[in-house]
Coordinates of C-alpha atoms in Angstrom, one line a residue:
M1398 CA 12.9 -11.8 -10.4
I1399 CA 11.4 -8.5 -12.0
Q1400 CA 12.1 -7.0 -15.5
T1401 CA 14.6 -4.7 -15.9
L1402 CA 16.5 -2.6 -18.5
D1403 CA 19.4 -3.7 -16.9
L1404 CA 20.3 -5.5 -20.2
F1405 CA 23.1 -5.8 -22.8
P1406 CA 22.8 -4.8 -26.8
I1407 CA 24.2 -6.9 -29.3
G1408 CA 23.8 -5.9 -33.2
N1409 CA 25.4 -5.6 -36.3
C1410 CA 23.2 -2.9 -37.9
S1411 CA 21.4 -5.6 -39.8
A1412 CA 20.3 -7.5 -36.3
S1413 CA 20.0 -6.6 -32.9
A1414 CA 18.9 -8.4 -29.8
L1415 CA 19.2 -7.4 -26.1
I1416 CA 20.6 -9.9 -23.2
D1417 CA 19.7 -9.9 -19.4
R1418 CA 21.8 -10.5 -16.4
H1419 CA 21.5 -14.1 -16.8
G1420 CA 22.5 -14.5 -20.4
R1421 CA 18.9 -14.6 -21.8
F1422 CA 17.5 -13.1 -24.9
V1423 CA 14.6 -10.9 -24.1
W1424 CA 14.2 -8.8 -26.7
G1425 CA 15.5 -9.2 -30.6
C1426 CA 13.0 -8.2 -33.9
V1427 CA 13.1 -10.2 -37.5
P1428 CA 13.8 -9.3 -40.1
R1429 CA 14.4 -6.0 -39.1
V1430 CA 14.7 -3.6 -36.0
D1431 CA 11.3 -3.2 -36.6
G1432 CA 9.9 -6.2 -37.0
D1433 CA 8.0 -8.5 -35.2
P1434 CA 9.5 -9.6 -31.5
F1435 CA 11.1 -13.3 -32.2
F1436 CA 12.1 -12.5 -28.4
S1437 CA 9.6 -10.7 -26.8
A1438 CA 10.0 -11.9 -23.0
L1439 CA 11.3 -8.2 -21.9
L1440 CA 7.4 -7.3 -22.8
S1441 CA 6.1 -9.7 -20.2
D1442 CA 4.7 -9.7 -16.9
R1443 CA 6.2 -12.9 -16.4
D1444 CA 9.5 -13.4 -14.4
P1445 CA 11.9 -15.1 -17.4
A1446 CA 12.6 -17.7 -15.2
D1447 CA 9.7 -19.0 -14.6
R1448 CA 9.0 -22.5 -16.5
D1449 CA 6.1 -21.7 -19.0
V1450 CA 7.0 -18.1 -20.0
Q1451 CA 7.7 -17.5 -23.9
G1452 CA 9.4 -15.3 -25.7
L1453 CA 13.1 -16.1 -25.1
W1454 CA 16.5 -17.8 -25.8
D1455 CA 18.1 -19.0 -22.7
I1456 CA 20.7 -21.0 -21.2
Q1457 CA 20.2 -22.2 -17.8
A1458 CA 23.3 -23.7 -15.6
D1459 CA 21.9 -26.0 -12.9
G1460 CA 22.3 -25.3 -9.7
L1461 CA 23.5 -22.2 -10.5
A1462 CA 25.1 -19.8 -8.2
Q1463 CA 26.7 -17.0 -9.4
T1464 CA 26.9 -14.9 -12.9
R1465 CA 29.5 -12.7 -14.5
Q1466 CA 29.0 -10.6 -17.1
A1467 CA 30.5 -7.7 -19.3
Y1468 CA 31.4 -6.7 -22.7
L1469 CA 34.5 -8.0 -24.6
R1470 CA 36.8 -5.0 -24.2
N1471 CA 35.6 -2.5 -27.7
T1472 CA 33.3 -4.6 -29.2
P1473 CA 29.6 -5.8 -28.6
I1474 CA 30.3 -9.1 -27.8
V1475 CA 29.0 -10.0 -24.5
R1476 CA 30.5 -12.7 -22.5
T1477 CA 28.3 -14.7 -19.9
E1478 CA 30.1 -16.4 -16.8
L1479 CA 27.8 -19.1 -15.1
T1480 CA 28.9 -20.9 -12.2
N1481 CA 26.8 -23.4 -10.4
K1482 CA 27.0 -24.1 -6.3
D1483 CA 29.3 -27.6 -7.7
G1484 CA 32.5 -24.8 -8.7
E1485 CA 31.6 -25.9 -12.1
S1486 CA 31.0 -23.2 -14.5
L1487 CA 30.5 -22.5 -18.7
E1488 CA 30.8 -19.3 -20.4
I1489 CA 28.5 -17.5 -23.1
L1490 CA 29.7 -15.4 -25.7
D1491 CA 26.9 -13.8 -27.9
F1492 CA 27.3 -11.8 -31.0
A1493 CA 26.2 -10.4 -34.0
P1494 CA 28.8 -11.1 -36.7
R1495 CA 29.9 -8.2 -38.6
Y1496 CA 33.7 -7.7 -40.5
R1497 CA 34.6 -7.2 -44.4
Q1498 CA 34.5 -9.5 -46.3
F1499 CA 34.3 -10.1 -50.1
G1500 CA 35.0 -6.2 -50.7
R1501 CA 31.9 -5.5 -48.4
I1502 CA 30.5 -5.6 -45.0
Y1503 CA 29.1 -9.3 -44.1
R1504 CA 25.9 -8.3 -41.7
P1505 CA 23.6 -11.0 -41.7
M1506 CA 20.3 -10.8 -39.9
A1507 CA 22.2 -13.1 -37.8
M1508 CA 22.5 -14.1 -34.2
I1509 CA 25.5 -16.5 -32.3
R1510 CA 26.1 -18.1 -29.4
L1511 CA 28.7 -19.9 -28.2
I1512 CA 29.0 -22.0 -25.2
R1513 CA 32.0 -23.4 -23.8
P1514 CA 33.0 -25.7 -20.4
I1515 CA 35.2 -23.6 -18.1
N1516 CA 36.2 -25.6 -15.2
G1517 CA 34.3 -29.5 -15.1
A1518 CA 31.2 -30.4 -16.9
P1519 CA 28.6 -28.5 -15.8
R1520 CA 24.5 -29.4 -17.0
I1521 CA 23.1 -27.1 -19.0
R1522 CA 19.7 -27.2 -20.2
I1523 CA 18.9 -24.5 -23.6
R1524 CA 15.6 -23.0 -23.5
M1525 CA 14.9 -22.3 -27.4
R1526 CA 11.1 -20.5 -27.1
P1527 CA 10.4 -17.8 -29.9
S1528 CA 7.3 -15.8 -30.2
V1529 CA 5.6 -15.0 -33.2
N1530 CA 2.7 -12.4 -34.5
W1531 CA 3.5 -9.9 -31.2
G1532 CA 3.4 -12.5 -28.8
Q1533 CA 0.4 -14.1 -30.1
A1534 CA 1.9 -17.6 -30.7
A1535 CA 4.8 -19.7 -30.4
A1536 CA 6.9 -20.5 -33.2
R1537 CA 6.4 -24.1 -35.1
Q1538 CA 9.4 -25.8 -35.2
T1539 CA 10.2 -28.1 -37.7
T1540 CA 13.9 -30.5 -37.3
G1541 CA 16.9 -31.4 -39.6
S1542 CA 19.8 -33.8 -38.1
N1543 CA 21.7 -30.1 -37.3
H1544 CA 19.5 -27.5 -37.3
I1545 CA 16.0 -26.6 -36.2
R1546 CA 13.2 -24.0 -38.2
Y1547 CA 11.6 -21.5 -36.3
V1548 CA 8.1 -21.2 -38.6
G1549 CA 4.6 -19.4 -38.3
G1550 CA 5.9 -15.4 -38.4
P1551 CA 6.5 -12.9 -41.1
T1552 CA 10.2 -14.8 -41.2
T1553 CA 10.9 -18.1 -40.7
M1554 CA 14.3 -18.2 -39.0
R1555 CA 16.7 -21.1 -38.7
L1556 CA 18.9 -22.5 -35.6
T1557 CA 22.5 -24.3 -36.7
T1558 CA 24.1 -26.0 -34.1
N1559 CA 26.5 -28.9 -33.0
A1560 CA 24.5 -29.6 -30.1
P1561 CA 22.2 -33.2 -30.4
V1562 CA 19.1 -31.0 -31.6
S1563 CA 16.7 -32.9 -29.4
H1564 CA 18.6 -31.4 -26.2
I1565 CA 17.1 -28.2 -27.4
T1566 CA 13.7 -29.3 -28.5
E1567 CA 13.0 -31.4 -25.4
E1568 CA 15.2 -28.5 -23.0
R1569 CA 16.4 -31.6 -21.1
L1570 CA 19.5 -30.9 -19.3
F1571 CA 22.8 -32.7 -20.6
R1572 CA 26.3 -32.0 -19.3
L1573 CA 28.5 -29.3 -21.5
E1574 CA 31.8 -31.8 -21.9
E1575 CA 32.7 -29.8 -25.6
P1576 CA 31.8 -26.5 -26.6
I1577 CA 28.3 -25.5 -28.4
A1578 CA 28.2 -23.3 -31.6
M1579 CA 24.9 -21.8 -32.3
F1580 CA 23.9 -19.7 -35.3
L1581 CA 20.3 -18.4 -35.9
G1582 CA 19.8 -16.8 -38.8
P1583 CA 17.5 -16.6 -42.2
D1584 CA 15.9 -20.4 -43.2
E1585 CA 19.2 -21.3 -45.3
G1586 CA 21.8 -23.8 -45.3
F1587 CA 24.9 -23.8 -43.1
D1588 CA 27.3 -25.5 -45.8
A1589 CA 30.5 -25.5 -43.3
D1590 CA 31.5 -26.6 -40.2
V1591 CA 29.8 -24.5 -37.8
M1592 CA 31.7 -24.6 -34.4
A1593 CA 35.2 -23.5 -36.8
T1594 CA 33.1 -21.1 -39.0
T1595 CA 31.3 -19.0 -36.0
T1596 CA 34.8 -19.2 -34.0
R1597 CA 36.2 -17.9 -37.3
M1598 CA 33.6 -15.2 -37.0
L1599 CA 34.2 -14.4 -33.8
T1600 CA 37.5 -13.5 -33.8
E1601 CA 36.7 -11.3 -37.1
T1602 CA 33.7 -9.6 -35.7
T1603 CA 36.4 -8.7 -32.4
H1604 CA 39.1 -6.9 -35.2
Y1605 CA 36.5 -5.5 -37.1
W1606 CA 35.1 -3.5 -33.7
R1607 CA 38.2 -3.0 -32.4
E1608 CA 39.9 -2.0 -35.2
W1609 CA 36.8 0.9 -36.0
V1610 CA 37.1 2.0 -32.4
R1611 CA 40.7 3.0 -33.2
T1612 CA 39.3 4.9 -35.5
L1613 CA 38.0 7.5 -32.9
S1614 CA 38.9 10.8 -31.4
V1615 CA 37.9 10.3 -27.7
P1616 CA 38.6 12.2 -24.7
L1617 CA 41.4 12.1 -22.5
E1618 CA 38.6 11.0 -19.6
W1619 CA 35.8 9.0 -19.7
Q1620 CA 37.0 7.0 -22.8
E1621 CA 35.1 3.5 -21.7
A1622 CA 31.9 5.3 -21.5
V1623 CA 32.4 7.8 -24.4
I1624 CA 33.5 4.3 -26.5
R1625 CA 30.4 2.2 -25.3
S1626 CA 28.4 4.8 -26.4
A1627 CA 29.6 5.0 -29.1
I1628 CA 29.3 1.6 -30.6
T1629 CA 25.6 1.1 -29.1
L1630 CA 24.8 4.2 -31.9
K1631 CA 26.4 2.3 -34.3
L1632 CA 24.4 -1.0 -33.4
C1633 CA 21.7 2.2 -33.1
A1634 CA 21.9 2.1 -37.3
Y1635 CA 20.3 0.2 -39.9
E1636 CA 22.7 0.6 -42.3
E1637 CA 21.5 -1.1 -45.5
T1638 CA 19.3 2.6 -45.6
G1639 CA 21.3 4.6 -43.6
A1640 CA 18.4 5.0 -40.7
I1641 CA 19.1 5.3 -37.4
V1642 CA 17.0 4.7 -35.1
A1643 CA 16.0 6.0 -31.5
A1644 CA 16.2 3.1 -29.2
L1645 CA 15.4 -1.0 -30.1
T1646 CA 12.2 -1.0 -27.8
T1647 CA 9.1 -0.4 -28.0
S1648 CA 6.7 0.7 -24.7
I1649 CA 8.9 0.8 -22.2
P1650 CA 7.0 2.8 -20.3
E1651 CA 8.4 6.4 -18.9
H1652 CA 7.3 5.7 -15.3
A1653 CA 5.3 3.1 -13.9
E1654 CA 1.5 3.1 -15.2
S1655 CA 2.1 6.0 -17.3
G1656 CA 0.5 5.3 -20.5
R1657 CA 3.5 6.7 -22.0
N1658 CA 4.8 3.8 -24.0
W1659 CA 5.9 4.3 -27.4
D1660 CA 7.1 2.5 -30.3
Y1661 CA 10.7 3.9 -30.8
R1662 CA 12.5 1.5 -33.7
Y1663 CA 12.3 4.4 -36.5
C1664 CA 13.8 7.0 -37.7
W1665 CA 13.4 10.4 -36.0
L1666 CA 15.2 12.8 -37.9
R1667 CA 15.9 15.1 -34.9
D1668 CA 17.4 12.5 -32.9
A1669 CA 19.5 10.9 -36.1
Y1670 CA 20.8 14.6 -36.3
Y1671 CA 22.0 14.6 -32.7
V1672 CA 23.6 11.1 -33.2
V1673 CA 25.6 11.9 -36.2
Q1674 CA 26.6 15.3 -34.3
A1675 CA 28.1 13.3 -31.5
L1676 CA 30.1 10.5 -33.2
T1677 CA 31.4 13.1 -36.0
R1678 CA 32.6 14.8 -32.9
L1679 CA 34.6 11.9 -32.3
G1680 CA 35.8 11.3 -36.1
A1681 CA 32.7 8.2 -37.6
A1682 CA 32.6 9.9 -40.8
D1683 CA 31.1 6.3 -41.9
M1684 CA 27.3 6.8 -39.5
L1685 CA 27.7 10.9 -40.9
E1686 CA 28.1 9.5 -45.0
N1687 CA 25.3 6.7 -44.4
Y1688 CA 22.7 8.8 -43.3
L1689 CA 23.3 11.9 -45.5
A1690 CA 22.4 9.1 -48.0
Y1691 CA 19.0 7.9 -46.1
L1692 CA 18.2 11.9 -46.0
R1693 CA 19.4 12.6 -49.2
N1694 CA 16.5 10.1 -50.7
L1695 CA 13.7 11.9 -48.1
V1696 CA 14.3 15.3 -49.5
A1697 CA 13.8 14.0 -53.0
E1698 CA 10.0 12.5 -52.1
A1699 CA 9.5 15.7 -50.2
G1700 CA 10.1 17.7 -52.9
G1701 CA 10.4 20.5 -51.3
G1702 CA 7.1 20.0 -49.5
H1703 CA 6.1 18.5 -45.9
V1704 CA 8.7 16.8 -44.2
Q1705 CA 7.6 14.1 -40.9
P1706 CA 9.7 14.4 -38.4
V1707 CA 9.8 10.6 -38.1
Y1708 CA 10.4 7.5 -40.9
G1709 CA 10.4 3.8 -40.9
V1710 CA 14.1 2.7 -41.2
G1711 CA 13.2 1.5 -44.7
L1712 CA 12.2 5.1 -45.9
E1713 CA 8.4 4.0 -45.0
P1714 CA 6.2 7.3 -44.4
G1715 CA 2.8 5.3 -42.9
L1716 CA 3.6 4.3 -39.1
T1717 CA 0.0 3.9 -38.4
E1718 CA -0.3 3.5 -34.2
K1719 CA -1.7 0.5 -33.0
I1720 CA -2.0 -2.0 -29.9
A1721 CA 0.0 -5.5 -29.5
T1722 CA -2.7 -6.7 -27.4
A1723 CA -0.9 -10.3 -26.6
L1724 CA 1.9 -9.2 -25.3
P1725 CA 1.4 -7.5 -21.8
G1726 CA 4.1 -5.3 -21.5
Y1727 CA 6.8 -4.5 -19.2
R1728 CA 6.3 -5.8 -16.0
G1729 CA 2.9 -5.9 -17.4
M1730 CA 2.3 -2.2 -17.8
G1731 CA 0.9 -2.1 -20.9
P1732 CA -0.5 -0.8 -24.0
V1733 CA 2.3 -2.0 -26.4
R1734 CA 2.5 -0.1 -29.2
I1735 CA 3.3 -1.0 -32.7
G1736 CA 4.0 2.5 -34.9
N1737 CA 3.9 5.7 -33.6
Q1738 CA 1.6 8.5 -33.7
A1739 CA 4.4 11.1 -34.3
H1740 CA 4.3 10.5 -38.4
E1741 CA 1.4 12.7 -38.7
H1742 CA 2.9 15.5 -36.2
L1743 CA 3.8 19.4 -37.8
Q1744 CA 7.4 19.4 -36.0
H1745 CA 8.9 22.0 -37.7
D1746 CA 12.9 21.8 -36.3
V1747 CA 13.3 19.0 -38.6
Y1748 CA 13.8 21.3 -41.3
G1749 CA 17.3 22.9 -39.8
Q1750 CA 17.8 19.9 -38.4
I1751 CA 18.4 18.2 -42.2
I1752 CA 20.4 21.0 -42.7
L1753 CA 22.7 20.8 -39.9
S1754 CA 23.1 17.1 -40.4
T1755 CA 24.3 17.4 -44.0
V1756 CA 26.5 20.9 -44.0
Q1757 CA 29.6 18.9 -43.1
A1758 CA 29.3 17.5 -45.7
F1759 CA 30.0 20.3 -47.8
F1760 CA 33.0 21.0 -45.8
D1761 CA 34.6 17.7 -44.7
E1762 CA 37.6 16.5 -47.0
R1763 CA 37.5 12.7 -45.5
L1764 CA 34.5 11.8 -46.9
L1765 CA 34.4 9.4 -49.8
R1766 CA 30.8 11.8 -51.5
P1767 CA 31.4 15.4 -50.4
A1768 CA 28.3 17.5 -51.2
T1769 CA 28.0 19.4 -54.7
V1770 CA 26.7 22.4 -55.5
E1771 CA 23.7 19.6 -56.7
D1772 CA 23.6 18.8 -53.3
F1773 CA 22.8 22.6 -51.6
R1774 CA 20.5 23.1 -54.9
A1775 CA 18.2 20.1 -53.6
L1776 CA 18.8 21.2 -49.9
E1777 CA 17.2 24.8 -50.7
P1778 CA 14.2 23.6 -51.1
V1779 CA 13.8 22.4 -47.4
G1780 CA 15.3 25.9 -46.4
E1781 CA 12.5 27.1 -48.7
R1782 CA 10.2 24.9 -46.5
A1783 CA 11.7 26.1 -43.0
Y1784 CA 11.5 29.7 -43.9
E1785 CA 7.7 29.5 -44.4
V1786 CA 7.2 27.6 -41.4
Y1787 CA 9.0 29.0 -38.8
A1788 CA 6.9 31.5 -37.3
T1789 CA 3.9 28.9 -37.4
P1790 CA 2.4 26.3 -34.5
D1791 CA 3.6 22.8 -34.5
A1792 CA 3.6 20.4 -32.0
S1793 CA 7.3 21.0 -30.5
L1794 CA 9.9 18.5 -30.5
W1795 CA 8.6 16.5 -27.2
E1796 CA 5.8 15.6 -29.6
F1797 CA 2.5 17.1 -27.8
R1798 CA -0.6 14.9 -29.5
G1799 CA -3.1 17.5 -27.4
R1800 CA -1.8 21.0 -28.1
E1801 CA 0.0 23.1 -30.7
A1802 CA 1.7 26.4 -30.6
I1803 CA 4.7 28.2 -32.4
H1804 CA 7.8 26.6 -30.5
T1805 CA 10.8 28.4 -29.8
Y1806 CA 13.1 25.2 -30.7
S1807 CA 11.3 24.5 -33.7
A1808 CA 11.9 28.3 -34.6
V1809 CA 15.4 28.2 -34.5
M1810 CA 15.5 25.5 -35.8
C1811 CA 14.8 26.8 -38.6
W1812 CA 16.9 29.9 -38.4
A1813 CA 19.5 27.1 -38.1
A1814 CA 18.7 25.9 -41.4
C1815 CA 19.0 29.4 -43.3
D1816 CA 21.8 30.1 -41.8
R1817 CA 23.8 26.8 -42.7
L1818 CA 22.5 27.1 -46.1
G1819 CA 24.5 30.6 -45.9
N1820 CA 27.6 28.7 -44.7
A1821 CA 27.1 26.1 -47.6
A1822 CA 27.0 28.8 -50.2
V1823 CA 29.6 30.7 -49.4
Q1824 CA 32.0 27.2 -49.4
L1825 CA 30.6 26.1 -52.9
G1826 CA 31.0 30.1 -53.7
L1827 CA 27.4 30.8 -54.7
L1828 CA 27.0 34.2 -53.1
E1829 CA 24.3 35.6 -54.6
R1830 CA 22.6 32.6 -52.6
A1831 CA 24.4 33.5 -49.7
A1832 CA 23.2 36.9 -49.7
L1833 CA 19.6 35.6 -49.8
W1834 CA 20.0 32.6 -46.9
N1835 CA 21.8 35.1 -44.9
A1836 CA 19.2 37.5 -45.0
R1837 CA 16.3 35.3 -44.6
A1838 CA 18.1 34.0 -41.1
D1839 CA 18.0 37.6 -40.0
E1840 CA 15.3 38.8 -40.8
M1841 CA 13.7 35.0 -39.1
R1842 CA 16.6 36.2 -36.1
K1843 CA 14.4 39.7 -35.2
V1844 CA 11.4 38.1 -35.2
I1845 CA 12.3 35.1 -33.1
E1846 CA 14.2 37.7 -30.6
A1847 CA 10.8 39.8 -30.6
R1848 CA 8.4 36.9 -29.8
A1849 CA 10.7 34.0 -28.2
Y1850 CA 12.2 36.9 -25.4
N1851 CA 9.5 37.5 -22.7
E1852 CA 10.6 40.8 -21.5
E1853 CA 8.5 41.1 -18.1
L1854 CA 10.4 37.2 -16.9
G1855 CA 13.6 38.8 -18.4
R1856 CA 14.5 35.6 -20.5
Y1857 CA 13.5 33.2 -23.4
A1858 CA 10.3 31.6 -23.4
A1859 CA 9.5 28.3 -25.2
T1860 CA 6.6 29.4 -27.0
F1861 CA 6.3 32.5 -28.7
D1862 CA 4.7 35.4 -26.5
G1863 CA 4.3 32.9 -24.0
D1864 CA 5.9 32.5 -20.7
E1865 CA 6.6 28.6 -20.6
L1866 CA 9.7 27.1 -19.9
D1867 CA 10.6 23.5 -21.4
A1868 CA 14.6 22.0 -21.3
S1869 CA 14.7 22.6 -25.1
L1870 CA 15.7 26.6 -24.5
L1871 CA 19.3 25.3 -23.4
Q1872 CA 19.8 24.4 -26.9
L1873 CA 20.0 27.8 -28.2
V1874 CA 23.7 27.7 -27.1
D1875 CA 24.6 24.3 -29.2
V1876 CA 23.1 25.5 -32.4
R1877 CA 25.2 29.1 -32.5
F1878 CA 22.0 31.0 -31.9
T1879 CA 23.1 32.8 -28.8
P1880 CA 25.6 32.4 -26.3
A1881 CA 26.1 31.0 -22.6
S1882 CA 27.7 34.7 -21.6
D1883 CA 24.2 36.7 -23.7
P1884 CA 22.2 38.2 -20.2
K1885 CA 19.2 37.3 -21.9
M1886 CA 20.8 33.7 -22.2
A1887 CA 22.1 33.4 -18.6
A1888 CA 18.8 34.1 -17.1
T1889 CA 17.5 31.9 -19.8
I1890 CA 19.6 29.2 -18.1
A1891 CA 18.7 29.9 -14.4
A1892 CA 15.3 29.9 -15.3
V1893 CA 15.5 26.4 -16.6
E1894 CA 17.3 25.1 -13.9
T1895 CA 15.2 26.4 -10.8
G1896 CA 12.1 25.4 -12.7
L1897 CA 12.7 22.2 -14.0
R1898 CA 15.7 20.9 -12.1
R1899 CA 14.5 17.9 -9.9
G1900 CA 18.0 16.8 -7.5
P1901 CA 20.2 16.2 -9.9
Y1902 CA 18.1 15.4 -12.9
M1903 CA 15.8 17.9 -15.2
L1904 CA 12.4 17.4 -16.5
R1905 CA 11.9 18.7 -20.5
Y1906 CA 8.7 20.1 -19.0
A1907 CA 7.2 20.8 -16.0
L1908 CA 3.2 21.9 -17.0
P1909 CA 1.3 18.7 -17.7
D1910 CA 0.2 17.6 -21.4
D1911 CA -2.1 15.2 -22.6
F1912 CA -1.1 12.1 -20.2
G1913 CA -0.3 14.4 -17.1
E1914 CA 2.2 15.7 -14.9
P1915 CA 5.8 14.2 -15.9
K1916 CA 6.9 12.0 -13.2
T1917 CA 10.7 11.1 -13.9
A1918 CA 12.9 13.2 -15.9
F1919 CA 14.5 13.0 -18.9
N1920 CA 18.0 12.1 -19.2
I1921 CA 19.3 14.1 -22.2
C1922 CA 17.8 17.2 -20.7
T1923 CA 20.2 16.8 -17.5
F1924 CA 23.2 16.5 -19.9
W1925 CA 21.9 19.4 -21.8
L1926 CA 22.2 20.9 -18.3
I1927 CA 25.6 20.0 -17.6
E1928 CA 26.8 21.4 -21.2
A1929 CA 25.1 24.3 -19.7
L1930 CA 26.8 24.6 -16.6
H1931 CA 30.3 24.4 -18.1
L1932 CA 29.6 27.0 -20.2
C1933 CA 28.3 29.1 -17.9
G1934 CA 31.6 28.7 -15.6
R1935 CA 29.9 26.4 -13.6
S1936 CA 32.6 23.8 -14.8
Q1937 CA 33.2 21.6 -11.6
E1938 CA 29.2 21.6 -10.7
A1939 CA 28.8 20.4 -14.8
R1940 CA 31.2 17.8 -13.7
E1941 CA 30.3 16.3 -10.3
L1942 CA 26.9 16.1 -12.3
F1943 CA 28.5 14.6 -15.3
E1944 CA 29.8 12.0 -12.6
E1945 CA 26.1 11.5 -11.3
M1946 CA 24.9 10.6 -14.7
L1947 CA 27.5 8.2 -15.3
T1948 CA 26.9 6.2 -12.0
R1949 CA 23.0 5.9 -13.7
R1950 CA 24.0 3.8 -16.4
T1951 CA 23.1 0.0 -16.6
A1952 CA 26.1 -2.6 -15.9
A1953 CA 26.4 -2.8 -19.6
G1954 CA 27.1 0.9 -19.6
L1955 CA 24.2 2.8 -21.2
L1956 CA 21.0 4.7 -20.1
S1957 CA 17.5 4.4 -21.0
E1958 CA 15.2 7.6 -21.8
D1959 CA 14.2 8.4 -18.5
I1960 CA 15.2 8.6 -14.6
S1961 CA 13.4 8.7 -11.4
F1962 CA 14.0 11.2 -9.7
D1963 CA 15.4 9.3 -7.1
G1964 CA 17.9 8.0 -9.6
D1965 CA 17.4 4.5 -8.7
E1966 CA 15.7 2.8 -11.9
L1967 CA 15.7 3.5 -15.5
W1968 CA 12.9 4.2 -17.6
G1969 CA 11.7 4.3 -21.7
N1970 CA 13.0 2.9 -24.1
Y1971 CA 16.7 1.3 -23.8
P1972 CA 19.1 1.7 -25.4
Q1973 CA 17.9 5.5 -25.8
T1974 CA 20.1 7.6 -28.5
Y1975 CA 19.5 10.7 -27.2
S1976 CA 21.0 10.2 -23.5
L1977 CA 24.3 8.3 -25.3
V1978 CA 24.6 11.4 -27.5
G1979 CA 24.6 13.3 -24.2
L1980 CA 26.9 11.3 -22.6
I1981 CA 29.7 11.5 -25.4
N1982 CA 29.5 15.4 -26.0
C1983 CA 29.1 16.2 -22.4
A1984 CA 32.5 14.2 -21.9
T1985 CA 34.2 15.9 -24.7
L1986 CA 33.1 19.2 -23.7
L1987 CA 34.2 18.6 -20.1
S1988 CA 37.2 16.6 -20.4
K1989 CA 41.2 17.2 -19.6
P1990 CA 42.8 18.0 -22.4
W1991 CA 45.7 15.1 -24.0
A1992 CA 48.0 17.9 -23.9
A1993 CA 47.7 17.6 -19.9
V1994 CA 49.6 13.9 -20.2
R1995 CA 52.7 14.8 -22.6

């Protein structure tokens, strides 16, 4: 069996892992999402069922005949049912504990597996084989009476269990006659009954997530898809700092043997903006508030100067890119990258995304910490920077590594920064500042209109004074630079669809880049097209294309970054926040109103 992205994420906004369709942990990093992969089998060229494969946590049923798998409703708790050829069966419940305790959220860097016989006493084998130092070695084991310590990486982990420890260390087959609990966490004592405690944690975690889902304002249609996307976006948050990562993985290639293998376990300000925008539309103010704390720290550190497009989850600016040579990569398609060179780039759209993420806090009375005049003053240097650089070259949102240009999307996002500062100033009663920022926005608009609109072609271009197309031009409507009904924008939408659509799906751009021509479609761009079709009055086409995208989700209800032109295979890092944002936004836009059933 080859590796696929048909994986179920679990997590608690501190710890996370990916589970394959046979109930194996194949990816999970410690002590943070951007740390060393304790479970690394996803980036192996080996079948996870192989006898000597490393970097996984596997519960094998002897004589396996059938596997069933699903999330518990409205939670990120995965239930896997294994049935053997004799009809004996067991269930595995996998989750990371998260619930309110002692006046705060309990979210340890820990994962729990509960194994229960359902029918008969099936024989099982537990293969616990963590890797350390990016696959260079298996973790060393030391044991106690009811625990195993895994040593050798940056973090020593401890597995506490009521199962016979030697059954695990020796990987022997044994009859599952009683429920088993396994708590994997930091190297700390577990001073409680492990079965009773983890069972309570399961109940508390289930309650937490279902209560959180109850706070969401979901559309009438496609609720299950929206809820699953919202839960997964929350799993991509590193709550300690407020960061939101672009994906939970690194180095899943954009297509076979492409070399387009990137590490997405960091906080791109652009991606995070789209995440909080989508979740705020659903009413999830907690994600917005946490992320704004992260942004305030970055803005303070920048002091009005350059802001990187991406930072570490702990606000680290340095994400030096290197290769993990011991891991062969997804299906053997390396390289496996750690870090991301994009932290060195100029990507001017980030100034707009900082302010667009923040501006709601000046208007939203629900927030525990509404934005203040002092917050506005702290944001103004970001606007100054946007005004300074909007008509200068950058690497674009697509992060070209070999060329720069003045990109229309970046310029428009800088315009949005100044425009929204004007809105915030009016809300605060700072009319002189509002006049300043509105005047700057007007000035920038005139320049963008003059240089981004190609008179000869009758449409906007992706670069100033150019003729290129890219899908980000569809976002001119979303940021309110121009309505979809404007003839210039209508012509642009038509040109983007004609030039970049491949069957149902959309490219980012069609021109060759540093790695050649794109060979897969980019899922968020297809969702942008769906929005544009609806706004142009082609709502039935938009709904049909949206339904098509829903059929391409994994069994977990999720999407990665890219998809093959035939729609048969997902590629790129997973789960991809961009793609889930697109799903939420389109469902909200296209759904029938709740009044339709009242």
